PDB file of C-alpha atoms in Angstrom:
ATOM      1  CA  MET A   1       0.012   0.053  -0.008  1.00  0.00           C
ATOM      2  CA  ARG A   2       2.961   2.264  -0.565  1.00  0.00           C
ATOM      3  CA  LYS A   3       3.980   4.783  -3.216  1.00  0.00           C
ATOM      4  CA  SER A   4       7.733   5.226  -3.288  1.00  0.00           C
ATOM      5  CA  ASN A   5       9.487   8.671  -3.824  1.00  0.00           C
ATOM      6  CA  GLY A   6      10.800   7.124  -7.024  1.00  0.00           C
ATOM      7  CA  LEU A   7       7.234   6.733  -8.420  1.00  0.00           C
ATOM      8  CA  TYR A   8       6.370  10.282  -7.353  1.00  0.00           C
ATOM      9  CA  THR A   9       9.428  11.676  -8.984  1.00  0.00           C
ATOM     10  CA  PHE A  10       8.749   9.630 -12.082  1.00  0.00           C
ATOM     11  CA  ILE A  11       5.145  11.178 -12.338  1.00  0.00           C
ATOM     12  CA  LEU A  12       6.392  14.694 -11.779  1.00  0.00           C
ATOM     13  CA  LEU A  13       9.174  14.518 -14.343  1.00  0.00           C
ATOM     14  CA  SER A  14       6.810  12.891 -16.811  1.00  0.00           C
ATOM     15  CA  LEU A  15       4.196  15.601 -16.437  1.00  0.00           C
ATOM     16  CA  SER A  16       6.621  18.541 -16.428  1.00  0.00           C
ATOM     17  CA  SER A  17       7.970  17.159 -19.794  1.00  0.00           C
ATOM     18  CA  ALA A  18       4.385  17.296 -21.178  1.00  0.00           C
ATOM     19  CA  VAL A  19       4.335  13.443 -21.408  1.00  0.00           C
ATOM     20  CA  VAL A  20       0.881  11.977 -20.648  1.00  0.00           C
ATOM     21  CA  ALA A  21       0.641   9.289 -18.061  1.00  0.00           C
ATOM     22  CA  GLU A  22      -0.002   6.548 -20.640  1.00  0.00           C
ATOM     23  CA  GLU A  23       3.077   7.360 -22.667  1.00  0.00           C
ATOM     24  CA  ALA A  24       5.085   7.585 -19.370  1.00  0.00           C
ATOM     25  CA  LEU A  25       3.949   3.959 -18.718  1.00  0.00           C
ATOM     26  CA  PHE A  26       2.423   4.899 -15.351  1.00  0.00           C
ATOM     27  CA  SER A  27      -0.979   3.196 -14.910  1.00  0.00           C
ATOM     28  CA  PRO A  28      -3.438   4.446 -12.257  1.00  0.00           C
ATOM     29  CA  SER A  29      -5.267   1.189 -12.508  1.00  0.00           C
ATOM     30  CA  ASP A  30      -2.304  -0.885 -11.800  1.00  0.00           C
ATOM     31  CA  GLU A  31      -1.234   1.348  -8.888  1.00  0.00           C
ATOM     32  CA  PHE A  32      -4.706   0.893  -7.325  1.00  0.00           C
ATOM     33  CA  SER A  33      -4.692  -2.722  -7.861  1.00  0.00           C
ATOM     34  CA  GLN A  34      -1.479  -3.073  -5.944  1.00  0.00           C
ATOM     35  CA  ILE A  35      -3.022  -0.808  -3.163  1.00  0.00           C
ATOM     36  CA  TYR A  36      -6.065  -3.128  -2.784  1.00  0.00           C
ATOM     37  CA  ALA A  37      -4.084  -6.329  -3.107  1.00  0.00           C
ATOM     38  CA  ALA A  38      -1.761  -5.206  -0.333  1.00  0.00           C
ATOM     39  CA  SER A  39      -4.713  -4.161   1.836  1.00  0.00           C
ATOM     40  CA  VAL A  40      -6.070  -7.725   1.793  1.00  0.00           C
ATOM     41  CA  VAL A  41      -2.693  -9.118   2.912  1.00  0.00           C
ATOM     42  CA  LEU A  42      -2.373  -6.474   5.594  1.00  0.00           C
ATOM     43  CA  MET A  43      -5.886  -7.643   7.016  1.00  0.00           C
ATOM     44  CA  ASP A  44      -4.534 -11.268   7.333  1.00  0.00           C
ATOM     45  CA  SER A  45      -2.613 -11.394  10.578  1.00  0.00           C
ATOM     46  CA  ASP A  46      -1.284 -14.811   9.672  1.00  0.00           C
ATOM     47  CA  ALA A  47       0.408 -13.235   6.564  1.00  0.00           C
ATOM     48  CA  LEU A  48       1.505  -9.944   7.952  1.00  0.00           C
ATOM     49  CA  SER A  49       1.337  -8.264  11.379  1.00  0.00           C
ATOM     50  CA  PHE A  50       1.923  -4.710  12.521  1.00  0.00           C
ATOM     51  CA  GLY A  51       1.949  -3.122  15.912  1.00  0.00           C
ATOM     52  CA  VAL A  52       3.405  -0.270  17.816  1.00  0.00           C
ATOM     53  CA  GLY A  53       7.073   0.530  18.873  1.00  0.00           C
ATOM     54  CA  ASN A  54       8.721  -0.692  15.511  1.00  0.00           C
ATOM     55  CA  PHE A  55      12.291  -1.765  15.843  1.00  0.00           C
ATOM     56  CA  ASP A  56      15.204  -3.396  13.968  1.00  0.00           C
ATOM     57  CA  PRO A  57      15.676  -6.801  15.607  1.00  0.00           C
ATOM     58  CA  GLU A  58      19.150  -7.020  13.730  1.00  0.00           C
ATOM     59  CA  GLN A  59      20.239  -3.799  15.255  1.00  0.00           C
ATOM     60  CA  ILE A  60      19.480  -5.074  18.782  1.00  0.00           C
ATOM     61  CA  LEU A  61      21.391  -8.277  18.195  1.00  0.00           C
ATOM     62  CA  GLN A  62      24.253  -6.677  16.300  1.00  0.00           C
ATOM     63  CA  SER A  63      24.560  -3.199  17.997  1.00  0.00           C
ATOM     64  CA  HIS A  64      28.149  -2.790  16.618  1.00  0.00           C
ATOM     65  CA  ASN A  65      26.816  -2.707  13.113  1.00  0.00           C
ATOM     66  CA  ASN A  66      26.269   0.885  12.013  1.00  0.00           C
ATOM     67  CA  ASN A  67      25.369  -0.003   8.379  1.00  0.00           C
ATOM     68  CA  ILE A  68      22.079  -1.665   8.788  1.00  0.00           C
ATOM     69  CA  ASP A  69      19.413  -0.404   6.354  1.00  0.00           C
ATOM     70  CA  THR A  70      16.593   1.426   8.027  1.00  0.00           C
ATOM     71  CA  ASP A  71      14.269   1.926   5.022  1.00  0.00           C
ATOM     72  CA  SER A  72      12.063  -1.052   6.027  1.00  0.00           C
ATOM     73  CA  ILE A  73      11.770   0.352   9.670  1.00  0.00           C
ATOM     74  CA  ASP A  74      10.916   3.836   8.252  1.00  0.00           C
ATOM     75  CA  LEU A  75       8.184   2.123   6.134  1.00  0.00           C
ATOM     76  CA  ARG A  76       6.747   0.187   9.108  1.00  0.00           C
ATOM     77  CA  ASN A  77       6.612   3.394  11.067  1.00  0.00           C
ATOM     78  CA  GLN A  78       4.467   4.900   8.243  1.00  0.00           C
ATOM     79  CA  ILE A  79       1.961   1.989   8.328  1.00  0.00           C
ATOM     80  CA  SER A  80      -0.790   1.359  10.939  1.00  0.00           C
ATOM     81  CA  VAL A  81      -3.261  -1.471  10.789  1.00  0.00           C
ATOM     82  CA  PHE A  82      -6.160  -1.757  13.129  1.00  0.00           C
ATOM     83  CA  SER A  83      -8.350  -4.978  12.848  1.00  0.00           C
ATOM     84  CA  ILE A  84     -11.333  -6.366  14.781  1.00  0.00           C
ATOM     85  CA  PRO A  85     -12.144 -10.035  13.782  1.00  0.00           C
ATOM     86  CA  TYR A  86     -15.136 -11.834  15.246  1.00  0.00           C
ATOM     87  CA  THR A  87     -16.083 -15.456  14.448  1.00  0.00           C
ATOM     88  CA  ILE A  88     -19.649 -16.884  14.753  1.00  0.00           C
ATOM     89  CA  GLU A  89     -20.005 -20.704  14.946  1.00  0.00           C
ATOM     90  CA  LEU A  90     -22.754 -21.947  12.914  1.00  0.00           C
ATOM     91  CA  GLY A  91     -24.104 -25.433  12.548  1.00  0.00           C
ATOM     92  CA  SER A  92     -21.718 -28.235  13.544  1.00  0.00           C
ATOM     93  CA  ASP A  93     -21.225 -31.950  14.091  1.00  0.00           C
ATOM     94  CA  LEU A  94     -18.301 -32.215  16.486  1.00  0.00           C
ATOM     95  CA  GLU A  95     -17.097 -35.464  14.796  1.00  0.00           C
ATOM     96  CA  THR A  96     -17.373 -34.458  11.064  1.00  0.00           C
ATOM     97  CA  TYR A  97     -17.523 -30.590  10.533  1.00  0.00           C
ATOM     98  CA  GLN A  98     -17.750 -27.129  11.954  1.00  0.00           C
ATOM     99  CA  ASP A  99     -19.292 -24.238  10.076  1.00  0.00           C
ATOM    100  CA  TYR A 100     -18.298 -20.706  10.859  1.00  0.00           C
ATOM    101  CA  LEU A 101     -18.831 -17.046   9.799  1.00  0.00           C
ATOM    102  CA  LYS A 102     -15.929 -14.641  10.332  1.00  0.00           C
ATOM    103  CA  LEU A 103     -16.590 -10.816  10.313  1.00  0.00           C
ATOM    104  CA  GLN A 104     -13.708  -8.402  10.140  1.00  0.00           C
ATOM    105  CA  LEU A 105     -13.430  -4.522  10.322  1.00  0.00           C
ATOM    106  CA  ALA A 106     -10.187  -3.026   9.448  1.00  0.00           C
ATOM    107  CA  TYR A 107      -8.605   0.263   9.198  1.00  0.00           C
ATOM    108  CA  ILE A 108      -5.207   0.720   7.343  1.00  0.00           C
ATOM    109  CA  LYS A 109      -3.235   3.980   7.128  1.00  0.00           C
ATOM    110  CA  GLN A 110       0.075   4.913   5.616  1.00  0.00           C
ATOM    111  CA  GLU A 111       1.161   8.382   6.281  1.00  0.00           C
ATOM    112  CA  GLY A 112       4.562  10.172   5.533  1.00  0.00           C
ATOM    113  CA  ASP A 113       6.360  12.985   3.510  1.00  0.00           C
ATOM    114  CA  ILE A 114       7.310  12.556  -0.084  1.00  0.00           C
ATOM    115  CA  SER A 115      10.191  14.630  -1.435  1.00  0.00           C
ATOM    116  CA  LEU A 116      10.964  15.506  -4.987  1.00  0.00           C
ATOM    117  CA  ASP A 117      14.297  17.135  -4.160  1.00  0.00           C
ATOM    118  CA  GLU A 118      16.152  17.628  -0.909  1.00  0.00           C
ATOM    119  CA  MET A 119      16.100  21.491  -1.556  1.00  0.00           C
ATOM    120  CA  LEU A 120      12.219  21.463  -1.655  1.00  0.00           C
ATOM    121  CA  THR A 121       9.702  21.311   1.141  1.00  0.00           C
ATOM    122  CA  PRO A 122       8.330  17.731   1.161  1.00  0.00           C
ATOM    123  CA  ASP A 123       4.712  17.046   0.314  1.00  0.00           C
ATOM    124  CA  HIS A 124       2.671  15.158   2.947  1.00  0.00           C
ATOM    125  CA  ASP A 125       0.727  12.138   1.780  1.00  0.00           C
ATOM    126  CA  LYS A 126      -1.824  10.025   3.721  1.00  0.00           C
ATOM    127  CA  GLU A 127      -3.500   6.954   2.491  1.00  0.00           C
ATOM    128  CA  GLU A 128      -6.364   5.201   4.275  1.00  0.00           C
ATOM    129  CA  VAL A 129      -8.346   2.059   3.580  1.00  0.00           C
ATOM    130  CA  PHE A 130     -11.552   1.225   5.442  1.00  0.00           C
ATOM    131  CA  ALA A 131     -12.503  -2.384   4.947  1.00  0.00           C
ATOM    132  CA  ILE A 132     -15.023  -5.093   5.829  1.00  0.00           C
ATOM    133  CA  ASN A 133     -14.285  -8.762   5.294  1.00  0.00           C
ATOM    134  CA  VAL A 134     -17.030 -11.446   5.445  1.00  0.00           C
ATOM    135  CA  SER A 135     -15.886 -15.120   5.380  1.00  0.00           C
ATOM    136  CA  LEU A 136     -17.704 -18.314   5.382  1.00  0.00           C
ATOM    137  CA  GLY A 137     -16.036 -21.587   6.052  1.00  0.00           C
ATOM    138  CA  ARG A 138     -16.515 -25.199   6.824  1.00  0.00           C
ATOM    139  CA  GLN A 139     -13.848 -27.180   8.850  1.00  0.00           C
ATOM    140  CA  LEU A 140     -13.928 -30.759   7.986  1.00  0.00           C
ATOM    141  CA  PHE A 141     -12.467 -33.153  10.509  1.00  0.00           C
ATOM    142  CA  ILE A 142     -10.548 -35.999   8.945  1.00  0.00           C
ATOM    143  CA  ASP A 143      -9.611 -37.507  12.239  1.00  0.00           C
ATOM    144  CA  LYS A 144      -9.001 -36.269  15.802  1.00  0.00           C
ATOM    145  CA  ASN A 145      -5.925 -34.206  14.674  1.00  0.00           C
ATOM    146  CA  TRP A 146      -6.248 -33.449  10.760  1.00  0.00           C
ATOM    147  CA  SER A 147      -8.681 -31.125   9.332  1.00  0.00           C
ATOM    148  CA  ILE A 148      -9.274 -29.363   5.928  1.00  0.00           C
ATOM    149  CA  THR A 149     -11.286 -26.028   5.700  1.00  0.00           C
ATOM    150  CA  PRO A 150     -12.421 -24.700   2.457  1.00  0.00           C
ATOM    151  CA  MET A 151     -13.487 -20.949   2.746  1.00  0.00           C
ATOM    152  CA  LEU A 152     -14.749 -17.987   0.688  1.00  0.00           C
ATOM    153  CA  SER A 153     -14.064 -14.401   1.649  1.00  0.00           C
ATOM    154  CA  THR A 154     -15.481 -11.184   0.411  1.00  0.00           C
ATOM    155  CA  TYR A 155     -13.817  -7.695   0.928  1.00  0.00           C
ATOM    156  CA  PHE A 156     -15.385  -4.351   0.548  1.00  0.00           C
ATOM    157  CA  LEU A 157     -12.670  -1.645   0.536  1.00  0.00           C
ATOM    158  CA  HIS A 158     -12.846   2.102   0.464  1.00  0.00           C
ATOM    159  CA  TYR A 159      -9.613   3.954  -0.271  1.00  0.00           C
ATOM    160  CA  LYS A 160      -9.006   7.703   0.543  1.00  0.00           C
ATOM    161  CA  ASN A 161      -5.965   9.744  -0.175  1.00  0.00           C
ATOM    162  CA  THR A 162      -5.101  13.172   1.247  1.00  0.00           C
ATOM    163  CA  HIS A 163      -2.118  14.959  -0.308  1.00  0.00           C
ATOM    164  CA  SER A 164      -0.754  18.211   0.752  1.00  0.00           C
ATOM    165  CA  TYR A 165       1.259  20.192  -1.801  1.00  0.00           C
ATOM    166  CA  ASN A 166       3.920  22.137   0.088  1.00  0.00           C
ATOM    167  CA  SER A 167       6.164  23.509  -2.623  1.00  0.00           C
ATOM    168  CA  GLU A 168       5.625  25.834  -5.639  1.00  0.00           C
ATOM    169  CA  GLN A 169       6.991  23.047  -8.016  1.00  0.00           C
ATOM    170  CA  THR A 170       4.372  20.480  -6.853  1.00  0.00           C
ATOM    171  CA  GLN A 171       1.678  23.014  -6.455  1.00  0.00           C
ATOM    172  CA  SER A 172       1.957  23.912 -10.046  1.00  0.00           C
ATOM    173  CA  LEU A 173       1.245  20.332 -10.948  1.00  0.00           C
ATOM    174  CA  GLN A 174      -1.506  19.634  -8.449  1.00  0.00           C
ATOM    175  CA  GLU A 175      -4.484  19.578 -10.961  1.00  0.00           C
ATOM    176  CA  GLN A 176      -2.691  16.908 -13.151  1.00  0.00           C
ATOM    177  CA  LEU A 177      -1.504  14.793 -10.066  1.00  0.00           C
ATOM    178  CA  ASP A 178      -5.022  15.104  -8.469  1.00  0.00           C
ATOM    179  CA  ALA A 179      -6.465  13.633 -11.592  1.00  0.00           C
ATOM    180  CA  LEU A 180      -4.073  10.797 -11.664  1.00  0.00           C
ATOM    181  CA  LEU A 181      -3.872   9.516  -8.107  1.00  0.00           C
ATOM    182  CA  TYR A 182      -3.828  12.104  -5.248  1.00  0.00           C
ATOM    183  CA  ASN A 183      -6.703  13.575  -3.273  1.00  0.00           C
ATOM    184  CA  SER A 184      -8.986  10.836  -4.543  1.00  0.00           C
ATOM    185  CA  LYS A 185     -11.522   8.286  -3.230  1.00  0.00           C
ATOM    186  CA  THR A 186     -12.263   4.845  -4.799  1.00  0.00           C
ATOM    187  CA  ASN A 187     -14.027   1.698  -3.865  1.00  0.00           C
ATOM    188  CA  ALA A 188     -13.399  -1.928  -4.774  1.00  0.00           C
ATOM    189  CA  TYR A 189     -14.440  -5.526  -3.905  1.00  0.00           C
ATOM    190  CA  VAL A 190     -12.377  -8.545  -3.751  1.00  0.00           C
ATOM    191  CA  ILE A 191     -13.446 -12.274  -3.901  1.00  0.00           C
ATOM    192  CA  GLU A 192     -11.009 -14.603  -2.218  1.00  0.00           C
ATOM    193  CA  PRO A 193     -11.559 -18.502  -2.107  1.00  0.00           C
ATOM    194  CA  GLY A 194      -9.091 -20.411  -0.007  1.00  0.00           C
ATOM    195  CA  VAL A 195      -8.340 -23.756   1.663  1.00  0.00           C
ATOM    196  CA  GLU A 196      -6.530 -24.483   4.881  1.00  0.00           C
ATOM    197  CA  PHE A 197      -4.976 -27.858   5.945  1.00  0.00           C
ATOM    198  CA  SER A 198      -4.304 -28.098   9.669  1.00  0.00           C
ATOM    199  CA  TYR A 199      -2.758 -30.620  12.185  1.00  0.00           C
ATOM    200  CA  LEU A 200      -3.676 -29.915  15.835  1.00  0.00           C
ATOM    201  CA  LYS A 201      -2.208 -31.893  18.804  1.00  0.00           C
ATOM    202  CA  ASP A 202      -3.239 -31.258  22.315  1.00  0.00           C
ATOM    203  CA  ASN A 203      -0.920 -32.166  25.201  1.00  0.00           C
ATOM    204  CA  ASP A 204      -0.771 -31.882  28.996  1.00  0.00           C
ATOM    205  CA  TRP A 205       1.313 -28.737  28.783  1.00  0.00           C
ATOM    206  CA  GLY A 206      -0.834 -27.121  25.975  1.00  0.00           C
ATOM    207  CA  SER A 207      -1.196 -27.589  22.267  1.00  0.00           C
ATOM    208  CA  TRP A 208       0.550 -27.065  18.913  1.00  0.00           C
ATOM    209  CA  GLU A 209      -0.640 -26.692  15.431  1.00  0.00           C
ATOM    210  CA  PHE A 210       0.822 -26.805  11.838  1.00  0.00           C
ATOM    211  CA  LYS A 211      -1.133 -25.045   9.169  1.00  0.00           C
ATOM    212  CA  SER A 212      -0.702 -24.716   5.333  1.00  0.00           C
ATOM    213  CA  GLU A 213      -3.187 -22.200   3.677  1.00  0.00           C
ATOM    214  CA  PHE A 214      -3.789 -21.212   0.035  1.00  0.00           C
ATOM    215  CA  HIS A 215      -5.660 -18.138  -0.871  1.00  0.00           C
ATOM    216  CA  TYR A 216      -6.435 -16.642  -4.339  1.00  0.00           C
ATOM    217  CA  MET A 217      -7.801 -13.071  -4.658  1.00  0.00           C
ATOM    218  CA  GLN A 218      -9.478 -11.388  -7.627  1.00  0.00           C
ATOM    219  CA  GLY A 219     -11.128  -8.115  -7.455  1.00  0.00           C
ATOM    220  CA  ARG A 220     -12.322  -4.901  -9.226  1.00  0.00           C
ATOM    221  CA  SER A 221     -12.811  -1.307  -8.507  1.00  0.00           C
ATOM    222  CA  THR A 222     -16.335  -0.024  -8.867  1.00  0.00           C
ATOM    223  CA  SER A 223     -15.429   2.825 -11.146  1.00  0.00           C
ATOM    224  CA  ARG A 224     -12.843   3.389 -13.893  1.00  0.00           C
ATOM    225  CA  LEU A 225      -9.615   5.233 -12.840  1.00  0.00           C
ATOM    226  CA  ALA A 226      -7.776   8.073 -14.612  1.00  0.00           C
ATOM    227  CA  ASP A 227      -6.412   5.839 -17.315  1.00  0.00           C
ATOM    228  CA  GLY A 228     -10.010   4.696 -18.276  1.00  0.00           C
ATOM    229  CA  LYS A 229      -9.512   1.099 -16.796  1.00  0.00           C
ATOM    230  CA  TYR A 230     -10.816  -0.538 -13.779  1.00  0.00           C
ATOM    231  CA  ALA A 231      -8.415  -1.659 -10.991  1.00  0.00           C
ATOM    232  CA  ALA A 232      -8.358  -5.505 -10.764  1.00  0.00           C
ATOM    233  CA  PRO A 233      -6.355  -6.655  -7.791  1.00  0.00           C
ATOM    234  CA  ASN A 234      -5.195 -10.183  -8.369  1.00  0.00           C
ATOM    235  CA  GLY A 235      -2.763 -12.607  -6.634  1.00  0.00           C
ATOM    236  CA  TRP A 236      -2.235 -15.544  -4.321  1.00  0.00           C
ATOM    237  CA  ARG A 237      -0.521 -16.354  -1.122  1.00  0.00           C
ATOM    238  CA  ILE A 238       0.703 -19.562   0.483  1.00  0.00           C
ATOM    239  CA  ILE A 239       1.177 -19.552   4.351  1.00  0.00           C
ATOM    240  CA  ASN A 240       2.956 -22.452   5.869  1.00  0.00           C
ATOM    241  CA  GLY A 241       3.226 -22.042   9.559  1.00  0.00           C
ATOM    242  CA  PHE A 242       3.486 -23.537  13.064  1.00  0.00           C
ATOM    243  CA  LYS A 243       1.805 -22.286  16.324  1.00  0.00           C
ATOM    244  CA  LEU A 244       2.427 -23.391  19.960  1.00  0.00           C
ATOM    245  CA  LYS A 245       0.591 -22.509  23.081  1.00  0.00           C
ATOM    246  CA  ASN A 246       2.027 -23.528  26.449  1.00  0.00           C
ATOM    247  CA  THR A 247      -0.605 -23.289  29.242  1.00  0.00           C
ATOM    248  CA  PHE A 248       0.668 -22.118  32.601  1.00  0.00           C
ATOM    249  CA  ALA A 249      -0.185 -24.319  35.668  1.00  0.00           C
ATOM    250  CA  GLU A 250      -0.949 -21.314  37.814  1.00  0.00           C
ATOM    251  CA  ALA A 251      -2.327 -18.200  36.197  1.00  0.00           C
ATOM    252  CA  LYS A 252      -4.418 -16.348  38.843  1.00  0.00           C
ATOM    253  CA  PHE A 253      -2.578 -13.101  38.529  1.00  0.00           C
ATOM    254  CA  PHE A 254      -0.456 -13.672  35.296  1.00  0.00           C
ATOM    255  CA  ALA A 255      -1.241 -14.688  31.712  1.00  0.00           C
ATOM    256  CA  ASN A 256      -2.738 -18.133  30.985  1.00  0.00           C
ATOM    257  CA  ASP A 257      -0.657 -19.131  28.072  1.00  0.00           C
ATOM    258  CA  PHE A 258       2.751 -18.483  26.277  1.00  0.00           C
ATOM    259  CA  TYR A 259       2.205 -18.302  22.636  1.00  0.00           C
ATOM    260  CA  LEU A 260       4.669 -18.775  19.690  1.00  0.00           C
ATOM    261  CA  LYS A 261       4.054 -18.786  15.825  1.00  0.00           C
ATOM    262  CA  ALA A 262       6.331 -18.935  12.938  1.00  0.00           C
ATOM    263  CA  ASN A 263       5.225 -18.542   9.212  1.00  0.00           C
ATOM    264  CA  ARG A 264       6.651 -18.616   5.781  1.00  0.00           C
ATOM    265  CA  VAL A 265       4.527 -16.607   3.296  1.00  0.00           C
ATOM    266  CA  ASP A 266       4.895 -16.981  -0.448  1.00  0.00           C
ATOM    267  CA  ILE A 267       2.944 -14.450  -2.592  1.00  0.00           C
ATOM    268  CA  SER A 268       2.382 -13.687  -6.206  1.00  0.00           C
ATOM    269  CA  GLY A 269       0.527 -11.109  -8.359  1.00  0.00           C
ATOM    270  CA  ASP A 270      -0.146  -7.453  -7.286  1.00  0.00           C
ATOM    271  CA  THR A 271       1.247  -7.838  -3.848  1.00  0.00           C
ATOM    272  CA  VAL A 272       4.764  -8.453  -4.944  1.00  0.00           C
ATOM    273  CA  SER A 273       5.540  -4.853  -5.820  1.00  0.00           C
ATOM    274  CA  SER A 274       4.194  -3.473  -2.580  1.00  0.00           C
ATOM    275  CA  LEU A 275       6.153  -5.948  -0.416  1.00  0.00           C
ATOM    276  CA  GLY A 276       9.253  -6.115  -2.618  1.00  0.00           C
ATOM    277  CA  THR A 277       9.597  -9.852  -2.519  1.00  0.00           C
ATOM    278  CA  HIS A 278       8.048 -13.216  -3.505  1.00  0.00           C
ATOM    279  CA  HIS A 279       8.332 -14.705  -0.060  1.00  0.00           C
ATOM    280  CA  TYR A 280       9.215 -13.727   3.504  1.00  0.00           C
ATOM    281  CA  TYR A 281       8.961 -15.002   7.113  1.00  0.00           C
ATOM    282  CA  GLU A 282       7.017 -13.933  10.270  1.00  0.00           C
ATOM    283  CA  LEU A 283       8.007 -14.895  13.835  1.00  0.00           C
ATOM    284  CA  GLY A 284       5.791 -13.982  16.708  1.00  0.00           C
ATOM    285  CA  PHE A 285       5.690 -14.646  20.347  1.00  0.00           C
ATOM    286  CA  GLY A 286       3.857 -13.407  23.566  1.00  0.00           C
ATOM    287  CA  ILE A 287       1.416 -14.103  26.340  1.00  0.00           C
ATOM    288  CA  LEU A 288      -2.261 -14.685  26.206  1.00  0.00           C
ATOM    289  CA  TRP A 289      -5.155 -14.093  28.708  1.00  0.00           C
ATOM    290  CA  ASP A 290      -8.183 -16.287  28.508  1.00  0.00           C
ATOM    291  CA  ILE A 291     -11.193 -13.852  29.130  1.00  0.00           C
ATOM    292  CA  ARG A 292     -14.080 -16.143  28.307  1.00  0.00           C
ATOM    293  CA  ASN A 293     -15.283 -16.063  32.051  1.00  0.00           C
ATOM    294  CA  THR A 294     -15.886 -12.238  31.642  1.00  0.00           C
ATOM    295  CA  THR A 295     -17.305 -12.048  28.083  1.00  0.00           C
ATOM    296  CA  ASP A 296     -18.689 -14.231  25.386  1.00  0.00           C
ATOM    297  CA  LEU A 297     -17.514 -11.948  22.673  1.00  0.00           C
ATOM    298  CA  VAL A 298     -13.732 -12.444  23.088  1.00  0.00           C
ATOM    299  CA  GLU A 299     -11.859 -15.727  23.801  1.00  0.00           C
ATOM    300  CA  ASN A 300      -8.401 -14.185  24.510  1.00  0.00           C
ATOM    301  CA  VAL A 301      -6.234 -11.030  24.423  1.00  0.00           C
ATOM    302  CA  GLY A 302      -2.580 -10.631  24.746  1.00  0.00           C
ATOM    303  CA  ILE A 303       0.567  -8.826  24.016  1.00  0.00           C
ATOM    304  CA  GLY A 304       3.750  -9.923  22.118  1.00  0.00           C
ATOM    305  CA  ILE A 305       6.386  -9.157  19.635  1.00  0.00           C
ATOM    306  CA  ASN A 306       6.229  -9.957  15.937  1.00  0.00           C
ATOM    307  CA  ILE A 307       9.253  -9.899  13.594  1.00  0.00           C
ATOM    308  CA  ASN A 308       9.164  -9.818   9.811  1.00  0.00           C
ATOM    309  CA  HIS A 309      12.163 -10.899   7.726  1.00  0.00           C
ATOM    310  CA  GLY A 310      12.671 -10.685   3.953  1.00  0.00           C
ATOM    311  CA  SER A 311      10.172  -8.145   2.802  1.00  0.00           C
ATOM    312  CA  ALA A 312       9.970  -4.223   2.314  1.00  0.00           C
ATOM    313  CA  VAL A 313       8.464  -4.052   5.840  1.00  0.00           C
ATOM    314  CA  SER A 314      11.150  -6.164   7.549  1.00  0.00           C
ATOM    315  CA  GLY A 315      11.422  -5.424  11.251  1.00  0.00           C
ATOM    316  CA  GLY A 316       9.783  -5.944  14.610  1.00  0.00           C
ATOM    317  CA  SER A 317       6.695  -4.568  16.346  1.00  0.00           C
ATOM    318  CA  ILE A 318       5.116  -4.846  19.742  1.00  0.00           C
ATOM    319  CA  VAL A 319       1.665  -6.227  18.899  1.00  0.00           C
ATOM    320  CA  LEU A 320      -1.734  -6.700  20.735  1.00  0.00           C
ATOM    321  CA  TYR A 321      -3.398  -9.983  20.296  1.00  0.00           C
ATOM    322  CA  PHE A 322      -7.218 -10.417  19.960  1.00  0.00           C
ATOM    323  CA  ASN A 323      -8.731 -13.703  19.470  1.00  0.00           C
ATOM    324  CA  GLU A 324      -5.327 -15.064  18.465  1.00  0.00           C
ATOM    325  CA  TRP A 325      -5.941 -18.708  19.233  1.00  0.00           C
TER     326      TRP A 325
END
């Protein structure tokens, strides 16, 4: 969901040279396709997690190294993701299947300065996505450990851009840039079928789970963009991961569980440009509190640390867990 300074410079140079967007090989429909595809991945906490207090884990482990690239941390600091998931259990047969309906509200924001030249006052750019996800799935129990879950998700996304032109050079091009990309609002929908294979093992000390997921997304904007085309976000992701939950014997005043997860995520399509890779890794650990005794709406909450490695947003964050297990 990011626009690089390089893209911004490319647009300005193209316009100032009286080259139209099509001839400059810049496509608003492709740009918005990447934005919507990245938003879907950002809403999937198994695929990508953000929090507060972003940091570089390599810098902590190798404090003597002063040459660590901070671009990914700067990008993480620009992005905020707030998500509220809620799962409703529908009909079930405890030995054969469990139907569920998942509802999710999400707000995604990327905000930062964009500079054409170090001598110019940078412009300020804010991108926001307001999203709703409705998913329906059926978990089929193969035996007491193995299960397979086909699912279908529908996303409704509203995108809003607010761009402030702070230099005379960019102000002179405001009309053309606003017509292409900035200070705009667009809507889109995304349909995403998927399937998940899971092996869950309960033990005296807790439980662990291996999961392999495949998701394919295909969407479309509700209106044409500046180039006369519809945005058409498209792509797939495969998540192979491991989760572990260690239940504490005494948890009267402390957390109920220690939680650990590790995922490899492979992606293709419109998300590759935004994340700058075809695959990356996610590691998270923290503690969970079981609060089912106080409310029926939430099973657990918690706090932990999440680390991303191998993408444009590599780095660590302090995260808050909500219905994590």
